[in-house]
PDB file of C-alpha atoms in Angstrom:
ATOM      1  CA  UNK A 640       0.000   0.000   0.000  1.00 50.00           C
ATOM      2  CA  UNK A 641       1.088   3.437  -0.986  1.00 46.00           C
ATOM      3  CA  UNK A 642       0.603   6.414   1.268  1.00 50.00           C
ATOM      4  CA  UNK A 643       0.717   9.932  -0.231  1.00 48.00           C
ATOM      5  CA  UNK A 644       1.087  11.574   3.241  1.00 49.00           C
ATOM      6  CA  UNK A 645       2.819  14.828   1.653  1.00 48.00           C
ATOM      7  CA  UNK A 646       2.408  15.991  -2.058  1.00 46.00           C
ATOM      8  CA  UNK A 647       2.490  19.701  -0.822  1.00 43.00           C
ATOM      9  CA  UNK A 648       5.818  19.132  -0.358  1.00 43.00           C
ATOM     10  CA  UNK A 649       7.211  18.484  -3.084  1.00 40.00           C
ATOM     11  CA  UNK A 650       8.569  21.927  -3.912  1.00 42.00           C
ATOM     12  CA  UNK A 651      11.377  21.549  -0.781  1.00 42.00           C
ATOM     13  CA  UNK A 652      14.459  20.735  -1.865  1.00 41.00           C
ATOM     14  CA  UNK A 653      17.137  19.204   0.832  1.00 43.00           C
ATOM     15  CA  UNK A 654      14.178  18.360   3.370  1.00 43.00           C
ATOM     16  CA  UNK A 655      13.644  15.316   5.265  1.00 47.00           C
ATOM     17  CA  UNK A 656      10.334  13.751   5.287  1.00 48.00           C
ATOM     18  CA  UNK A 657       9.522  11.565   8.007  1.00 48.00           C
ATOM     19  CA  UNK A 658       5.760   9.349   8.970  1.00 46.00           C
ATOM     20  CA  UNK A 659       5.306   8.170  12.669  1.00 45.00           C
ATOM     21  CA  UNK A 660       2.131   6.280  13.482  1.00 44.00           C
ATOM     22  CA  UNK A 661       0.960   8.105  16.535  1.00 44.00           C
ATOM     23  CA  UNK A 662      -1.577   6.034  18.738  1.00 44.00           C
ATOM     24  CA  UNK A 663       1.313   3.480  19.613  1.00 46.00           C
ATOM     25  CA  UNK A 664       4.514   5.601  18.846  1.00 50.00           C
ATOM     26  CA  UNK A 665       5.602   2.769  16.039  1.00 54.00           C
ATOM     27  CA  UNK A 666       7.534   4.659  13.648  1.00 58.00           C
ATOM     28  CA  UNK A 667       7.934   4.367  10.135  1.00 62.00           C
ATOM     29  CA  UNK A 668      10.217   6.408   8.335  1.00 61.00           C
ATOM     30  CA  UNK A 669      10.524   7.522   4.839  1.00 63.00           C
ATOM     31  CA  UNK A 670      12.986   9.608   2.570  1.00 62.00           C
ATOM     32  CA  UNK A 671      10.231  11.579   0.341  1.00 63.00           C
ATOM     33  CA  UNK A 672       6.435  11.981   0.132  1.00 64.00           C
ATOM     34  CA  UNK A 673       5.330   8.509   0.075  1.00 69.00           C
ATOM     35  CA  UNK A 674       5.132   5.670   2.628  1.00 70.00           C
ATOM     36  CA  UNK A 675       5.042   2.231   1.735  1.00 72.00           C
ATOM     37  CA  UNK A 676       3.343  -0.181   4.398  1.00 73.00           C
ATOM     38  CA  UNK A 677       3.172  -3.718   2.874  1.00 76.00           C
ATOM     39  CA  UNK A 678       0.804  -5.985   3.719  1.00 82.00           C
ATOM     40  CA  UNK A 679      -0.895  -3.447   6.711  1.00 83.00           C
ATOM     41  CA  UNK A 680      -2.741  -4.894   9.631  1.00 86.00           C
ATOM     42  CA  UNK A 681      -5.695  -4.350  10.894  1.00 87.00           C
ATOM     43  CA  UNK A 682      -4.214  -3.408  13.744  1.00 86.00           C
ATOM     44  CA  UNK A 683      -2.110  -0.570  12.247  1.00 83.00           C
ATOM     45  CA  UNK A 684      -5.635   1.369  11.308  1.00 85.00           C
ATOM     46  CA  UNK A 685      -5.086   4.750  13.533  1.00 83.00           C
ATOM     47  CA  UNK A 686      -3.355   8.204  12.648  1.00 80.00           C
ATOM     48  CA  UNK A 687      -0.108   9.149  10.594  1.00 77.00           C
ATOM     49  CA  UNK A 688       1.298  12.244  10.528  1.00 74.00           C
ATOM     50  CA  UNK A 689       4.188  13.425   7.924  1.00 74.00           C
ATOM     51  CA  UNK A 690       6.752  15.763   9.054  1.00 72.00           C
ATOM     52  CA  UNK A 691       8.683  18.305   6.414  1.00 72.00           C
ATOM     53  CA  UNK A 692      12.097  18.713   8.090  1.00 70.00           C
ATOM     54  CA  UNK A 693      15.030  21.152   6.954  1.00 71.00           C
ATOM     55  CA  UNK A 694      17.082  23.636   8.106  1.00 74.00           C
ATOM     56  CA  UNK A 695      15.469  26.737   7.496  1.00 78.00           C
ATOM     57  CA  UNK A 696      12.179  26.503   9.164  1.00 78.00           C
ATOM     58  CA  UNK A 697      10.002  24.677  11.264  1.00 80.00           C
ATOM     59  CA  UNK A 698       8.833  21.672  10.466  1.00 77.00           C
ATOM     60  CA  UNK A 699       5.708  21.497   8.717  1.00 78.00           C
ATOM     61  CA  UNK A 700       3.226  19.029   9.783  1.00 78.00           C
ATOM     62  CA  UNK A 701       0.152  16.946   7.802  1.00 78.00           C
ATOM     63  CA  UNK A 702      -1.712  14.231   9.195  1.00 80.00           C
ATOM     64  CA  UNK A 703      -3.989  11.572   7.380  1.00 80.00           C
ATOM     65  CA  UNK A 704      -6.106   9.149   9.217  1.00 84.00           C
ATOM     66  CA  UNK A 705      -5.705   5.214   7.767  1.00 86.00           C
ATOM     67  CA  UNK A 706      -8.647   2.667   7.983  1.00 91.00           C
ATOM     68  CA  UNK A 707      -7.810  -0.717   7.150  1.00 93.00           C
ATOM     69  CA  UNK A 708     -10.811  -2.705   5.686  1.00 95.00           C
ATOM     70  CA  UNK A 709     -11.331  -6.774   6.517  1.00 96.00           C
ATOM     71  CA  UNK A 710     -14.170  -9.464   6.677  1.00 97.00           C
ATOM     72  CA  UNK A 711     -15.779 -10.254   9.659  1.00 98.00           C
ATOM     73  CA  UNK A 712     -14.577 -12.651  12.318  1.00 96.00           C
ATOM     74  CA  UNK A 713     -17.198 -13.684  14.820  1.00 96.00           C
ATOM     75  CA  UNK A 714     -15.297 -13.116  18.030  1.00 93.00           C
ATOM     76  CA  UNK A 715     -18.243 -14.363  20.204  1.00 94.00           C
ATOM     77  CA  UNK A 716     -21.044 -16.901  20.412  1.00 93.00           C
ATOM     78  CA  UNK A 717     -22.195 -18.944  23.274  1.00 92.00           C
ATOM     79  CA  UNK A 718     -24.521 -21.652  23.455  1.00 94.00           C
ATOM     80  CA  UNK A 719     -26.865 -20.798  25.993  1.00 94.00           C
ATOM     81  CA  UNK A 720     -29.398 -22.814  28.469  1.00 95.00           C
ATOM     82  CA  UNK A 721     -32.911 -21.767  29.012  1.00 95.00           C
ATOM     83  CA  UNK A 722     -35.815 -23.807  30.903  1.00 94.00           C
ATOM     84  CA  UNK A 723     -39.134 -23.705  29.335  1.00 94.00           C
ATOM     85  CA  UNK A 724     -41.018 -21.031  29.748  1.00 94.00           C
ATOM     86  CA  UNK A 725     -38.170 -18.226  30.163  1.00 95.00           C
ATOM     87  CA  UNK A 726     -36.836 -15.491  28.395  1.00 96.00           C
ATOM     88  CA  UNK A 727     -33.633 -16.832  25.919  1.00 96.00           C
ATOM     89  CA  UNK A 728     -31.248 -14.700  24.344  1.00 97.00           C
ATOM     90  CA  UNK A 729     -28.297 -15.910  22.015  1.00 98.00           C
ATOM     91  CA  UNK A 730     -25.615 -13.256  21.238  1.00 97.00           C
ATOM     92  CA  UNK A 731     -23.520 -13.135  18.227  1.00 97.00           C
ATOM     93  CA  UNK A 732     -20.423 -10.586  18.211  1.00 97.00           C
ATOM     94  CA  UNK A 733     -17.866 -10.041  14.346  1.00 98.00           C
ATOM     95  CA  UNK A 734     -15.700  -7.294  14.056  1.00 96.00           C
ATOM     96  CA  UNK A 735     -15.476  -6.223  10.685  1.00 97.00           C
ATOM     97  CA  UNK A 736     -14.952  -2.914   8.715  1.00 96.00           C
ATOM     98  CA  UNK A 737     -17.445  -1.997   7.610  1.00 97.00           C
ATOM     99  CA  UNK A 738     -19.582  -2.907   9.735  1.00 96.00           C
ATOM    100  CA  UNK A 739     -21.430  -6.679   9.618  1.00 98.00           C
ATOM    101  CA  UNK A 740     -24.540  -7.229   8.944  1.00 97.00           C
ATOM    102  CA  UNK A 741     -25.787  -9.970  10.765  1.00 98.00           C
ATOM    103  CA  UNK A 742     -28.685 -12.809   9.938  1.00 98.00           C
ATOM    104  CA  UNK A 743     -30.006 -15.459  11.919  1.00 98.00           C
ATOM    105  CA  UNK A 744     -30.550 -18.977  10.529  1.00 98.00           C
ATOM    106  CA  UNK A 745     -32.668 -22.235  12.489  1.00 96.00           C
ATOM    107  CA  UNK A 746     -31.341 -25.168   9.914  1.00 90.00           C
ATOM    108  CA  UNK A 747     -32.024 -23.487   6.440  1.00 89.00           C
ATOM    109  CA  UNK A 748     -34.689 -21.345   7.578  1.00 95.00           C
ATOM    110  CA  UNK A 749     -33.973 -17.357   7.828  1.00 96.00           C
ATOM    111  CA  UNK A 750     -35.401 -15.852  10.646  1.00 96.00           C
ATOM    112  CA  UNK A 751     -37.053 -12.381  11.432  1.00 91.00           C
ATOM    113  CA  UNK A 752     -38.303 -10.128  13.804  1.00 85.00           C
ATOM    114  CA  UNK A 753     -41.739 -11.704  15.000  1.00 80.00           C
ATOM    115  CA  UNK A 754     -41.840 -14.736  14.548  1.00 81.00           C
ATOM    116  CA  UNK A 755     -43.272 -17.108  16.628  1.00 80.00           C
ATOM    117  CA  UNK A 756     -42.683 -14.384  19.734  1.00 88.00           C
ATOM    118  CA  UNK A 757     -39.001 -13.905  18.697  1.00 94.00           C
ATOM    119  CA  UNK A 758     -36.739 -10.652  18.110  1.00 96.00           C
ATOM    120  CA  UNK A 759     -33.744 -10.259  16.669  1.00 97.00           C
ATOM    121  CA  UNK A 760     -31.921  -6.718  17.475  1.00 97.00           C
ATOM    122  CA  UNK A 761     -28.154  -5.328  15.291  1.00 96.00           C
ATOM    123  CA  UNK A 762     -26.215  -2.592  17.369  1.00 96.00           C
ATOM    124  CA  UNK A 763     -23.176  -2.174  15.837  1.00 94.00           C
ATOM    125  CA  UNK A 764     -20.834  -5.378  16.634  1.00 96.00           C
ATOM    126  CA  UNK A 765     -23.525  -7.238  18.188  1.00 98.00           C
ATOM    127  CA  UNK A 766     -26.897  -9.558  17.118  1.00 98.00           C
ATOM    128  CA  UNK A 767     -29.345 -10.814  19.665  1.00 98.00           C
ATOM    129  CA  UNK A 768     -32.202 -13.304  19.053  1.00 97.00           C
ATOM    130  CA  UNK A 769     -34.520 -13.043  21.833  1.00 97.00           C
ATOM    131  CA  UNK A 770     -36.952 -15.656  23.092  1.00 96.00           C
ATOM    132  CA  UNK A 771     -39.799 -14.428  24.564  1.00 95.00           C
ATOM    133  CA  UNK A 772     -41.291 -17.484  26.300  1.00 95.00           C
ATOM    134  CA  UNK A 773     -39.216 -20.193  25.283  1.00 95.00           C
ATOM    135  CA  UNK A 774     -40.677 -23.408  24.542  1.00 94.00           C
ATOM    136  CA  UNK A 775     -39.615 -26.989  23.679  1.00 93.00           C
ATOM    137  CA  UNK A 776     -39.811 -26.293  19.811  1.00 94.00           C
ATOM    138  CA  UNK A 777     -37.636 -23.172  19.734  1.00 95.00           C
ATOM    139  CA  UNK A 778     -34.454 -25.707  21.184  1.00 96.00           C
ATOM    140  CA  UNK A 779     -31.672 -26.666  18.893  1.00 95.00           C
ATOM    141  CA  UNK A 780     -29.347 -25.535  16.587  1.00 97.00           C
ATOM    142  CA  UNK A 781     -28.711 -21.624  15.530  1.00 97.00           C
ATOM    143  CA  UNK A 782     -26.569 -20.214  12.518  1.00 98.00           C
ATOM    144  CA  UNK A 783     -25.608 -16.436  13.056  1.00 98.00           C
ATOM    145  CA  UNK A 784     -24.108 -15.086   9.465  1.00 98.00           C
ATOM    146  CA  UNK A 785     -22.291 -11.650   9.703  1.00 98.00           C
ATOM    147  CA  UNK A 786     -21.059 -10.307   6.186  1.00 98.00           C
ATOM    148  CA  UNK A 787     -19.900  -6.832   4.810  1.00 98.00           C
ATOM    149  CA  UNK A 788     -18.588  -6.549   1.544  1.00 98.00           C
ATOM    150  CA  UNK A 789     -15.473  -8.188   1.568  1.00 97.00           C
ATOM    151  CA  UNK A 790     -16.692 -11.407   3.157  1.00 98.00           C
ATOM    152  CA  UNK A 791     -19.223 -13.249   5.661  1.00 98.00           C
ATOM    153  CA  UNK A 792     -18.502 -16.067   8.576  1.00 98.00           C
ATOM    154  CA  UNK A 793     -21.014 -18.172  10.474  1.00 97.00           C
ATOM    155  CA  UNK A 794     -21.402 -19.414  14.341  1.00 97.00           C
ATOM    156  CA  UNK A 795     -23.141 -22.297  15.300  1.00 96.00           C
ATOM    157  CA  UNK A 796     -25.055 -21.012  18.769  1.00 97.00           C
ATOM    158  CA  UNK A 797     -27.093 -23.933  20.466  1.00 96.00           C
ATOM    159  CA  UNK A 798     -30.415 -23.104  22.413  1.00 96.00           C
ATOM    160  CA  UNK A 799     -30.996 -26.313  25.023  1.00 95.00           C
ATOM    161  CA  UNK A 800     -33.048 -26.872  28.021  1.00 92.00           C
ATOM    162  CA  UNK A 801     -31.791 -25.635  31.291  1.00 74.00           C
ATOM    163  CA  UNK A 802     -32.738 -28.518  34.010  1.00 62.00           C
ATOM    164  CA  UNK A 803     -34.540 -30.885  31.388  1.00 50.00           C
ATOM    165  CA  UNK A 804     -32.927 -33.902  32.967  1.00 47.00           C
ATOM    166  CA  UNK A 805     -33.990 -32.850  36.850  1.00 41.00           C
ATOM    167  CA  UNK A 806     -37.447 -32.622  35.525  1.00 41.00           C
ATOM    168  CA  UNK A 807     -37.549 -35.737  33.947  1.00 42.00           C
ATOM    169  CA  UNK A 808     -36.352 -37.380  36.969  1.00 40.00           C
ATOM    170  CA  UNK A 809     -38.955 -35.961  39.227  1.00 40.00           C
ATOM    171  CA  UNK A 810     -41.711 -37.281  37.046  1.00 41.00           C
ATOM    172  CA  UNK A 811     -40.359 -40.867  36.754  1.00 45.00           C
ATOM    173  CA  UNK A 812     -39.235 -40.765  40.284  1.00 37.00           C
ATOM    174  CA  UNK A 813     -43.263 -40.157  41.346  1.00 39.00           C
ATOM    175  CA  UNK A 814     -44.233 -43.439  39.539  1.00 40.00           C
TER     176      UNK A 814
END
């Protein structure tokens, strides 16, 4: 990746042009108005500022602000445990720039908002699915799907039934 931090100064002669990444202090210098940065991280997204240096004046002083783009990572998902009855909530976090969008999935099925007394809610990094009154049908397996446009990933998030076994016992213990 080529940077054109400088083109303004071109017309010094005998200067010294230098590029300092300035959240962390990692410095990267270069000889004239470009900076190279192979094969950037995502990581090294942040503010760079290009210094002018000679001998006659003060340094003069531009800044440009990087944002490296990548496909989204899910970076959580947990299966949760619910009894009957009870509110459930699976979460589903991706970093990505841009932003993911997110969609839910029961086997091949999309889901939305309202069905069968179930809400799924976006902020930013984040997708719930909600459960309103959770019931025997709405266990099993859950696909969340985040995508922007250089990509998408999945997570597998399981609903099951929270004390299932201790109720089962009760009943065949009463026989």
């Amino acid at each position: 990746m080529f940077i054109e931090f400088c083109p303004c100064f071109s017309q010094f002669h005998d200067c010294f042009l230098s590029a300092s990444f300035l959240p962390e202090g990692q410095g990267f210098v270069s000889e004239d108005e470009y900076l190279e940065i192979s094969d950037i991280k995502r990581d090294q997204s942040g503010e760079y500022e290009c210094s002018a240096l000679n001998d006659v004046a003060a340094p003069d002083v531009r800044k440009v602000k990087i944002t490296v783009n990548y496909p989204p990572y899910i970076s959580k998902a947990k299966n949760t445990g619910v009894s009957v009855g009870q509110k459930g909530i699976l979460s589903c976090e991706a970093s990505a720039v841009p932003t993911a969008e997110f969609q839910w999935f029961k086997e091949d099925t999309r889901l939305a908002t309202g069905l069968d007394g179930m809400r799924i809610e976006n902020k930013g990094r984040i997708s719930t699915l909600t459960f309103f009154n959770v019931s025997e049908k709405d266990y099993g397996n859950y696909t969340c799907v985040a995508t922007n446009k250089l990509g998408n990933t999945n997570a597998s998030i399981t609903l099951y039934g929270h004390g299932l076994c201790i109720n089962y016992l009760r009943i065949f213990s009463r026989e």
